[in-house]
Every structure is written in C-alpha cells, then in structure tokens.
Tab-separated table of C-alpha atoms in Angstrom:
chain	number	residue	atom	x	y	z
B	1	MET	CA	118.142	-12.493	-118.359
B	2	ASP	CA	117.981	-9.284	-116.315
B	3	ALA	CA	121.208	-7.438	-115.566
B	4	PHE	CA	120.758	-8.300	-111.901
B	5	GLY	CA	120.193	-11.936	-112.852
B	6	ILE	CA	123.634	-11.985	-114.452
B	7	LEU	CA	125.118	-10.632	-111.228
B	8	VAL	CA	123.314	-13.313	-109.199
B	9	GLU	CA	124.578	-16.010	-111.550
B	10	ARG	CA	128.094	-14.611	-111.362
B	11	TYR	CA	128.292	-14.520	-107.571
B	12	GLN	CA	125.847	-17.158	-106.368
B	13	ASP	CA	128.495	-19.803	-105.642
B	14	ARG	CA	130.728	-17.429	-103.711
B	15	ILE	CA	127.849	-16.056	-101.690
B	16	TYR	CA	126.329	-19.479	-101.019
B	17	SER	CA	129.706	-20.887	-100.000
B	18	THR	CA	130.309	-18.027	-97.574
B	19	VAL	CA	126.838	-18.246	-96.054
B	20	HIS	CA	127.103	-22.050	-95.702
B	21	ASN	CA	130.124	-21.568	-93.455
B	22	TYR	CA	127.823	-19.816	-90.975
B	23	ILE	CA	124.718	-21.932	-91.496
B	24	ALA	CA	125.135	-25.692	-91.534
B	25	ASN	CA	121.764	-26.552	-93.042
B	26	PRO	CA	122.107	-26.334	-96.860
B	27	ASP	CA	118.429	-25.428	-97.382
B	28	ASP	CA	118.687	-22.562	-94.888
B	29	ALA	CA	121.951	-21.486	-96.504
B	30	VAL	CA	120.211	-21.304	-99.903
B	31	ASP	CA	117.388	-19.219	-98.397
B	32	VAL	CA	119.812	-16.852	-96.686
B	33	ALA	CA	121.936	-16.482	-99.821
B	34	GLN	CA	118.784	-15.627	-101.785
B	35	ASP	CA	117.741	-13.139	-99.097
B	36	ALA	CA	121.162	-11.508	-99.356
B	37	PHE	CA	120.666	-10.998	-103.099
B	38	VAL	CA	117.155	-9.637	-102.532
B	39	LYS	CA	118.534	-7.159	-99.982
B	40	ALA	CA	121.272	-6.181	-102.424
B	41	TYR	CA	118.654	-5.565	-105.107
B	42	ALA	CA	116.599	-3.409	-102.752
B	43	LYS	CA	119.702	-1.384	-101.827
B	44	LEU	CA	121.116	-1.193	-105.347
B	45	ARG	CA	120.790	2.603	-105.455
B	46	THR	CA	123.002	2.928	-102.399
B	47	PHE	CA	125.842	0.985	-104.042
B	48	ASP	CA	128.833	3.266	-104.366
B	49	ALA	CA	130.786	2.422	-107.516
B	50	SER	CA	134.021	3.544	-105.854
B	51	SER	CA	134.177	0.102	-104.204
B	52	ALA	CA	133.888	-3.284	-105.906
B	53	PHE	CA	130.368	-4.687	-106.262
B	54	TYR	CA	131.336	-8.088	-104.863
B	55	THR	CA	132.782	-6.637	-101.640
B	56	TRP	CA	129.512	-4.761	-101.137
B	57	LEU	CA	127.615	-8.002	-101.821
B	58	TYR	CA	129.769	-10.009	-99.395
B	59	ARG	CA	129.051	-7.429	-96.667
B	60	ILE	CA	125.319	-7.842	-97.151
B	61	ALA	CA	125.633	-11.652	-97.213
B	62	VAL	CA	127.710	-11.797	-94.020
B	63	ASN	CA	125.266	-9.520	-92.185
B	64	THR	CA	122.294	-11.514	-93.445
B	65	ALA	CA	123.847	-14.786	-92.254
B	66	ILE	CA	124.694	-13.366	-88.823
B	67	ASP	CA	121.184	-11.893	-88.489
B	68	PHE	CA	119.725	-15.283	-89.384
B	69	LEU	CA	121.753	-17.007	-86.644
B	70	ARG	CA	120.763	-14.342	-84.110
B	71	ARG	CA	117.092	-14.771	-84.945
B	72	ARG	CA	117.356	-18.536	-84.642
B	73	LYS	CA	119.115	-18.277	-81.311
B	74	SER	CA	116.481	-15.943	-79.939
B	75	ARG	CA	113.653	-18.277	-80.908
B	76	ALA	CA	112.951	-20.452	-77.901
B	77	ALA	CA	111.086	-22.905	-80.100
B	78	ASP	CA	114.297	-23.875	-81.846
B	79	SER	CA	115.619	-26.759	-79.861
B	80	LEU	CA	118.501	-27.345	-82.274
B	81	ASP	CA	120.131	-24.425	-84.005
B	82	ASP	CA	122.978	-24.669	-86.519
B	83	GLU	CA	125.715	-24.186	-83.997
B	84	LYS	CA	124.326	-26.998	-81.897
B	85	TYR	CA	124.159	-29.186	-84.987
B	86	SER	CA	127.778	-28.384	-85.726
B	87	ALA	CA	128.853	-28.819	-82.139
B	88	VAL	CA	127.631	-32.402	-82.117
B	89	GLY	CA	129.149	-32.997	-85.531
B	90	PHE	CA	125.869	-33.401	-87.334
B	91	GLU	CA	124.711	-31.639	-90.449
B	92	PRO	CA	120.954	-31.751	-91.025
B	93	ALA	CA	120.032	-33.543	-94.223
B	94	SER	CA	118.913	-31.403	-97.119
B	95	SER	CA	115.455	-31.926	-98.524
B	96	ASN	CA	116.717	-30.534	-101.783
B	97	PRO	CA	117.109	-33.322	-104.332
B	98	ARG	CA	119.771	-31.385	-106.220
B	99	ALA	CA	122.025	-31.117	-103.198
B	100	ASN	CA	125.231	-33.122	-103.388
B	101	PRO	CA	124.287	-36.497	-101.832
B	102	GLU	CA	127.799	-37.272	-100.661
B	103	ARG	CA	127.995	-33.981	-98.836
B	104	VAL	CA	124.526	-34.333	-97.368
B	105	ALA	CA	125.192	-37.881	-96.195
B	106	VAL	CA	128.241	-37.332	-94.070
B	107	LEU	CA	130.930	-34.730	-93.586
B	108	ASN	CA	134.333	-36.102	-92.878
B	109	GLU	CA	135.621	-35.934	-89.339
B	110	GLU	CA	138.089	-33.173	-90.026
B	111	THR	CA	135.543	-30.839	-91.585
B	112	LYS	CA	133.039	-31.548	-88.807
B	113	ALA	CA	135.617	-30.680	-86.167
B	114	LEU	CA	136.584	-27.503	-87.995
B	115	LYS	CA	132.991	-26.400	-88.526
B	116	ALA	CA	132.218	-26.995	-84.860
B	117	GLY	CA	135.263	-24.954	-83.854
B	118	ILE	CA	134.460	-22.110	-86.243
B	119	GLY	CA	130.897	-22.057	-84.903
B	120	ARG	CA	132.236	-21.346	-81.419
B	121	LEU	CA	134.265	-18.290	-82.425
B	122	SER	CA	132.888	-14.786	-81.921
B	123	ASN	CA	131.188	-13.263	-84.983
B	124	LYS	CA	134.103	-10.891	-85.627
B	125	LEU	CA	136.760	-13.587	-85.536
B	126	ARG	CA	134.607	-16.098	-87.370
B	127	THR	CA	133.892	-13.669	-90.192
B	128	ALA	CA	137.549	-12.747	-90.635
B	129	LEU	CA	138.539	-16.420	-90.667
B	130	ILE	CA	135.791	-17.482	-93.081
B	131	LEU	CA	136.447	-14.708	-95.569
B	132	HIS	CA	140.239	-14.940	-95.475
B	133	ASP	CA	141.202	-18.525	-94.703
B	134	VAL	CA	138.168	-20.431	-95.967
B	135	GLU	CA	136.992	-18.356	-98.931
B	136	GLY	CA	140.471	-17.170	-99.833
B	137	LEU	CA	139.864	-13.419	-99.993
B	138	SER	CA	142.875	-11.182	-99.462
B	139	GLN	CA	143.295	-9.130	-96.295
B	140	GLU	CA	142.628	-6.000	-98.364
B	141	GLU	CA	139.374	-7.427	-99.704
B	142	VAL	CA	138.253	-8.479	-96.219
B	143	ALA	CA	139.114	-4.986	-94.964
B	144	GLU	CA	136.911	-3.465	-97.675
B	145	ILE	CA	134.058	-5.869	-96.956
B	146	LEU	CA	134.116	-5.253	-93.200
B	147	ARG	CA	135.112	-1.594	-93.499
B	148	ILE	CA	137.992	-2.025	-91.081
B	149	PRO	CA	141.733	-1.384	-91.452
B	150	VAL	CA	143.908	-4.132	-92.971
B	151	GLY	CA	145.852	-4.322	-89.685
B	152	THR	CA	142.645	-5.169	-87.835
B	153	VAL	CA	141.858	-7.931	-90.337
B	154	LYS	CA	145.328	-9.338	-89.855
B	155	SER	CA	145.005	-9.370	-86.078
B	156	ARG	CA	141.485	-10.883	-86.172
B	157	VAL	CA	142.592	-13.662	-88.523
B	158	SER	CA	145.585	-14.392	-86.341
B	159	ARG	CA	143.462	-14.497	-83.161
B	160	ALA	CA	140.825	-16.606	-84.875
B	161	ARG	CA	143.430	-19.200	-85.914
B	162	SER	CA	144.892	-19.344	-82.404
B	163	GLU	CA	141.455	-19.660	-80.784
B	164	LEU	CA	140.356	-22.253	-83.305
B	165	LYS	CA	143.490	-24.271	-82.729
B	166	ALA	CA	142.988	-24.089	-78.973
B	167	LEU	CA	139.302	-25.015	-79.332
B	168	LEU	CA	140.089	-28.007	-81.451
B	169	GLY	CA	142.859	-29.003	-79.080
B	170	ARG	CA	143.536	-32.687	-79.103
B	171	GLN	CA	140.638	-33.235	-81.479
B	172	LEU	CA	142.571	-31.330	-84.163
B	173	GLY	CA	145.569	-33.581	-83.767
B	174	ASP	CA	143.367	-36.631	-84.273
B	175	ALA	CA	141.476	-35.199	-87.183
B	176	LEU	CA	144.350	-33.739	-89.201
U	1	MET	CA	163.789	-15.011	-80.589
U	2	LYS	CA	161.873	-16.838	-77.848
U	3	CYS	CA	159.171	-19.495	-78.303
U	4	LYS	CA	156.473	-17.016	-77.201
U	5	ASP	CA	157.546	-14.524	-79.887
U	6	VAL	CA	157.592	-17.266	-82.501
U	7	ARG	CA	154.046	-18.367	-81.602
U	8	ASN	CA	152.873	-14.768	-82.032
U	9	LEU	CA	154.476	-14.527	-85.469
U	10	ILE	CA	153.633	-17.951	-86.882
U	11	SER	CA	150.354	-16.715	-88.354
U	12	ASP	CA	152.130	-13.907	-90.243
U	13	TYR	CA	154.854	-16.304	-91.351
U	14	VAL	CA	152.370	-18.791	-92.788
U	15	ASP	CA	150.636	-15.918	-94.592
U	16	GLY	CA	153.972	-14.904	-96.101
U	17	SER	CA	153.745	-11.457	-94.576
U	18	LEU	CA	156.844	-11.786	-92.403
U	19	HIS	CA	159.983	-10.450	-94.035
U	20	GLY	CA	163.587	-9.489	-93.392
U	21	ALA	CA	165.275	-10.029	-90.042
U	22	ALA	CA	162.098	-11.207	-88.297
U	23	GLU	CA	161.578	-13.926	-90.886
U	24	ALA	CA	165.201	-15.058	-90.675
U	25	GLU	CA	165.109	-15.147	-86.866
U	26	LEU	CA	161.909	-17.155	-86.857
U	27	GLU	CA	163.275	-19.678	-89.355
U	28	SER	CA	166.463	-20.021	-87.364
U	29	HIS	CA	164.430	-20.685	-84.192
U	30	ILE	CA	162.177	-23.184	-85.979
U	31	ASP	CA	165.222	-25.150	-87.133
U	32	GLU	CA	166.388	-25.572	-83.563
U	33	CYS	CA	163.077	-25.899	-81.676
U	34	PRO	CA	160.991	-29.053	-82.242
U	35	ALA	CA	157.999	-27.656	-80.292
U	36	CYS	CA	157.759	-24.533	-82.457
U	37	ARG	CA	158.383	-26.596	-85.576
U	38	SER	CA	155.433	-28.765	-84.623
U	39	GLU	CA	153.375	-25.637	-83.943
U	40	LEU	CA	154.199	-24.311	-87.409
U	41	HIS	CA	153.341	-27.643	-88.987
U	42	GLU	CA	149.956	-27.741	-87.232
U	43	MET	CA	149.171	-24.167	-88.259
U	44	ALA	CA	150.000	-24.890	-91.899
U	45	GLU	CA	147.794	-27.993	-91.816
U	46	LEU	CA	144.958	-26.099	-90.167
U	47	MET	CA	145.089	-23.466	-92.890
U	48	ALA	CA	145.162	-26.064	-95.647
U	49	SER	CA	142.101	-27.735	-94.094
U	50	LEU	CA	140.256	-24.422	-93.819
U	51	ALA	CA	141.043	-23.589	-97.447
U	52	SER	CA	139.655	-26.959	-98.550
U	53	MET	CA	136.272	-26.047	-97.044
U	54	GLY	CA	135.814	-22.990	-99.280
U	55	GLY	CA	134.649	-22.524	-102.830
U	56	GLU	CA	131.513	-24.616	-102.477
U	57	LYS	CA	128.985	-24.464	-105.316
U	58	SER	CA	125.380	-23.536	-104.751
U	59	PRO	CA	123.208	-26.677	-104.949
U	60	VAL	CA	120.521	-24.724	-106.803
U	61	ASP	CA	120.298	-21.816	-109.212
U	62	LEU	CA	119.530	-18.898	-106.896
U	63	TRP	CA	118.165	-16.494	-109.507
U	64	GLY	CA	114.732	-18.149	-109.733
U	65	GLY	CA	114.057	-17.694	-106.013
U	66	VAL	CA	115.606	-14.230	-105.957
U	67	ARG	CA	113.470	-13.081	-108.900
U	68	ALA	CA	110.312	-14.448	-107.258
U	69	LYS	CA	111.061	-12.599	-104.010
U	70	ILE	CA	111.924	-9.384	-105.853
U	71	THR	CA	108.759	-9.533	-107.946
U	72	SER	CA	106.551	-10.026	-104.897
U	73	ALA	CA	108.174	-7.054	-103.134
U	74	GLU	CA	108.356	-4.856	-106.247
U	75	PRO	CA	105.190	-2.669	-106.094
U	76	ALA	CA	105.779	-1.443	-102.558
U	77	ARG	CA	109.473	-0.870	-103.107
U	78	ARG	CA	109.168	0.882	-106.412
U	79	SER	CA	106.101	3.043	-105.931
U	80	TRP	CA	107.686	6.019	-104.165
U	81	TRP	CA	110.748	6.028	-106.390
U	82	VAL	CA	108.781	5.908	-109.636
U	83	TRP	CA	106.681	8.769	-108.346
U	84	VAL	CA	109.762	10.881	-107.583
U	85	THR	CA	111.407	10.143	-110.953
U	86	ARG	CA	108.365	11.189	-112.995
U	87	PRO	CA	109.180	14.326	-115.033
U	88	LEU	CA	106.179	16.221	-113.674
U	89	VAL	CA	107.633	15.957	-110.186
U	90	ALA	CA	111.334	15.674	-110.909
U	91	VAL	CA	111.674	18.762	-113.162
U	92	PRO	CA	110.067	21.306	-110.788
U	93	ALA	CA	111.908	19.707	-107.845
U	94	ALA	CA	115.238	20.054	-109.660
U	95	GLY	CA	114.350	23.669	-110.486
U	96	LEU	CA	113.608	24.439	-106.862
U	97	VAL	CA	116.883	22.844	-105.758
U	98	ALA	CA	118.771	24.878	-108.366
U	99	LEU	CA	117.098	28.130	-107.241
U	100	PHE	CA	117.906	27.333	-103.632
U	101	ALA	CA	121.525	26.616	-104.547
U	102	ILE	CA	121.812	29.904	-106.451
U	103	ALA	CA	120.341	31.782	-103.501
U	104	LEU	CA	122.910	30.192	-101.196
U	105	ILE	CA	125.863	30.786	-103.493
U	106	ARG	CA	124.943	34.336	-104.464
U	107	PRO	CA	123.447	36.312	-101.559
U	108	SER	CA	121.726	39.556	-102.578
U	109	GLY	CA	123.775	42.735	-102.579
U	110	GLN	CA	127.046	40.974	-103.292
U	111	ALA	CA	129.170	40.891	-106.414
U	112	PRO	CA	128.370	38.216	-109.016
U	113	LEU	CA	130.350	34.995	-109.016
U	114	ASP	CA	133.864	35.024	-110.313
U	115	LYS	CA	133.684	33.582	-113.847
U	116	GLY	CA	137.069	31.914	-113.428
U	117	LEU	CA	135.808	30.160	-110.320
U	118	ALA	CA	132.675	29.043	-112.157
U	119	ARG	CA	134.813	27.547	-114.948
U	120	GLU	CA	136.950	25.767	-112.377
U	121	TYR	CA	133.861	24.398	-110.675
U	122	THR	CA	132.428	23.198	-114.002
U	123	TYR	CA	135.726	21.503	-114.786
U	124	TYR	CA	135.729	19.786	-111.386
U	125	ILE	CA	132.181	18.493	-111.841
U	126	GLY	CA	133.047	17.310	-115.360
U	127	SER	CA	136.140	15.443	-114.118
U	128	HIS	CA	134.128	13.741	-111.413
U	129	TRP	CA	131.501	12.679	-113.935
U	130	ARG	CA	134.156	11.389	-116.363
U	131	LEU	CA	135.813	9.400	-113.563
U	132	GLN	CA	132.485	7.801	-112.660
U	133	ARG	CA	131.936	6.864	-116.322
U	134	GLN	CA	135.442	5.403	-116.598
U	135	GLN	CA	134.828	3.227	-113.538
U	136	ALA	CA	131.596	2.021	-115.067
U	137	PHE	CA	133.436	0.965	-118.203
U	138	VAL	CA	136.272	-0.696	-116.303
U	139	ASP	CA	134.103	-2.713	-113.900
U	140	PRO	CA	131.540	-4.893	-115.693
U	141	ASP	CA	129.615	-5.331	-112.432
U	142	VAL	CA	129.042	-1.592	-112.218
U	143	VAL	CA	127.778	-1.600	-115.806
U	144	LEU	CA	125.247	-4.283	-114.839
U	145	VAL	CA	124.197	-2.420	-111.696
U	146	ARG	CA	123.579	0.729	-113.726
U	147	ALA	CA	121.711	-1.228	-116.389
U	148	GLU	CA	119.473	-2.699	-113.684
U	149	LEU	CA	118.806	0.718	-112.148
U	150	GLN	CA	118.094	2.205	-115.570
U	151	LYS	CA	115.709	-0.659	-116.343
U	152	SER	CA	113.756	-0.137	-113.127
U	153	VAL	CA	113.244	3.552	-113.984
U	154	ILE	CA	112.149	2.704	-117.528
U	155	THR	CA	109.840	-0.024	-116.244
U	156	GLY	CA	108.336	2.479	-113.845
U	157	GLU	CA	107.654	4.855	-116.715
U	158	THR	CA	106.133	2.033	-118.760
U	159	GLU	CA	103.828	1.119	-115.918
U	160	LYS	CA	102.763	4.737	-115.678
U	161	GLN	CA	101.711	4.745	-119.352
C-alpha cells in the first residue's frame, strides 16, 4: 500500500466520524471524508511538519464538511438538506450495503435531539463542540486544528454547550 | 458565589479546569442550591451523551475511493511539479537563486563576508535541518508524508524516462 494509503487507513474512522457529525447522510459523509483526503493529498507539500499531521487533516476535513453544507444550502434544487433532515429527526437511509443496519434504521431519540440541536449551532460553535465534546480532542488539539488560542476554544465550547442546552430545552429533559 | 456565577463556571467545572478557591466555592454553592445542582447534573449528562456520539467507524474502506480520485486528478496536478523538479530545470534555477543570494549578501565594493558569521550561519542551517530530521523520526505520520512526496517525485522521473 502507498504511504498515503497507510495514512488514510490510520485516520479514516476519525475523519469519517467527524464529518458525519456535520452531514447526516452516511453516503454523503463518506464522499466528503474521501474528498478531504484527496484535498490533503493535493496539499501534501504545504504540510508543515512542525504541527501534527492529524490536526492538519482535521482542519481540511472540517472545512470540506462546512463547504459541502454551504453548497447544499445554496442549491435551490435541494428541498431537504442535512440540517432539515436532522431538524425533523430523520436520517436518510444509506444505500451502502456495508453501512450499519441498526444505525441506518433508526437513531435513538436522544441522539436525534442532539444532532438536531448541534445542526442549529453556528459553524464556529458547532465545530468546537464536535471536536472537543463529541470526538474527544483536547482543547489544545482543537486550538491547533482551528488555529485559534486555547482560551477561545474554551469559550466557544462553553457557549456551544449553553446554546445547545437552551435549544434542546424541555426536549433534552425528556430525552436524557 | 451567586447562581449566575455558578452557571458561567459549570462548563469549566465539568471539564475539570476549575481549581482552587473557585472550585471550592462552586462546590459549596452546589451543595446548598438544588437548582444549580440540577443544572450541573444536566450538563454532565449532556456531555456524556455528546461523547457517546463520537468515535464512529467508517462504513467503508475510504482508500479505494481516495486512490481512484487521486489517480484521475494526477496528470494535471503533477505535470508542473515534475517539470520543475527535473534536473535540467532545477539545477540552473538553483544556480540562479544562489547567484542572486550572493549578490544580495555581498554588494560590490564592500569587504568580504566575515568567516565567523558564515560558520555561525552554516551551524544555524545545520541545526534547523537536524531538527526537521528528528521530527520526521519521532512522528511516524511525517515519515509517511515524506515517503509519499518522495515517491511522487520518483514516479515523475520514471514517467519522464
């Protein structure tokens, strides 16, 4: 396998998982995760070894996912985008036969409520929350990925939690 | 500490980043205030739920699709770089850059460079290069990135032949 293939294999789950938090449709999430790796390959010469490869990769993946959502939103032909899917608590079924059937069939109420709430946050708050609270990266790692100070990460995560809690409101109490 | 202050600090407390007097004051308030205790409980549950959503596995092996996309984009992406890295172009270009650098560093009519300074500069460049190499050995990802870049140059040369 190519050296880059080993890197893809090493990080594909982390990148897919992160992207899937932005994009509800698993097939689209796979496409976007692949696009992120293709972009990383094309930019490989610009990678600065003074930072960790995976933080550089996460940055590309987050930007690719956000760009994808922007493009979808701007397309008038799309009557249902991912955020609308999430907002009504529905995840489109995957046409991929290897996708986990339990996950494709139905998400539990709690996860649906959380995904809908996360989808309503601003990109900045959503990204901080996804990377830190969902994917479990440290504040320092998130700071390196987003190229912002650790203090800013801390404040974004805190605001994101408060907004998410407010958004979920009574629904959260029922779901948790 | 008032309820409003506690609400502002709950996020830090749950993260474990609240220490000392602030932490003690918050805990003391939580013990006495059912509303803030409930708030803390909800926040902890929210974070546990968020954490349970992470770490999902990719339903497919991504490398196949990535390789296909890279291969289809390869000729256009590589062409200019292969051209630049060919010795016939790269060697004269490096020579020109070196001449330009010498002209900048040593304007005509001035004394030659201080040899001590030159040694210092060489040492600095060497240290930088050694540091880069050390990082490459420490981080296996960087080793793979460099291997991939090296391969693309070699492949370019092979295609040329």
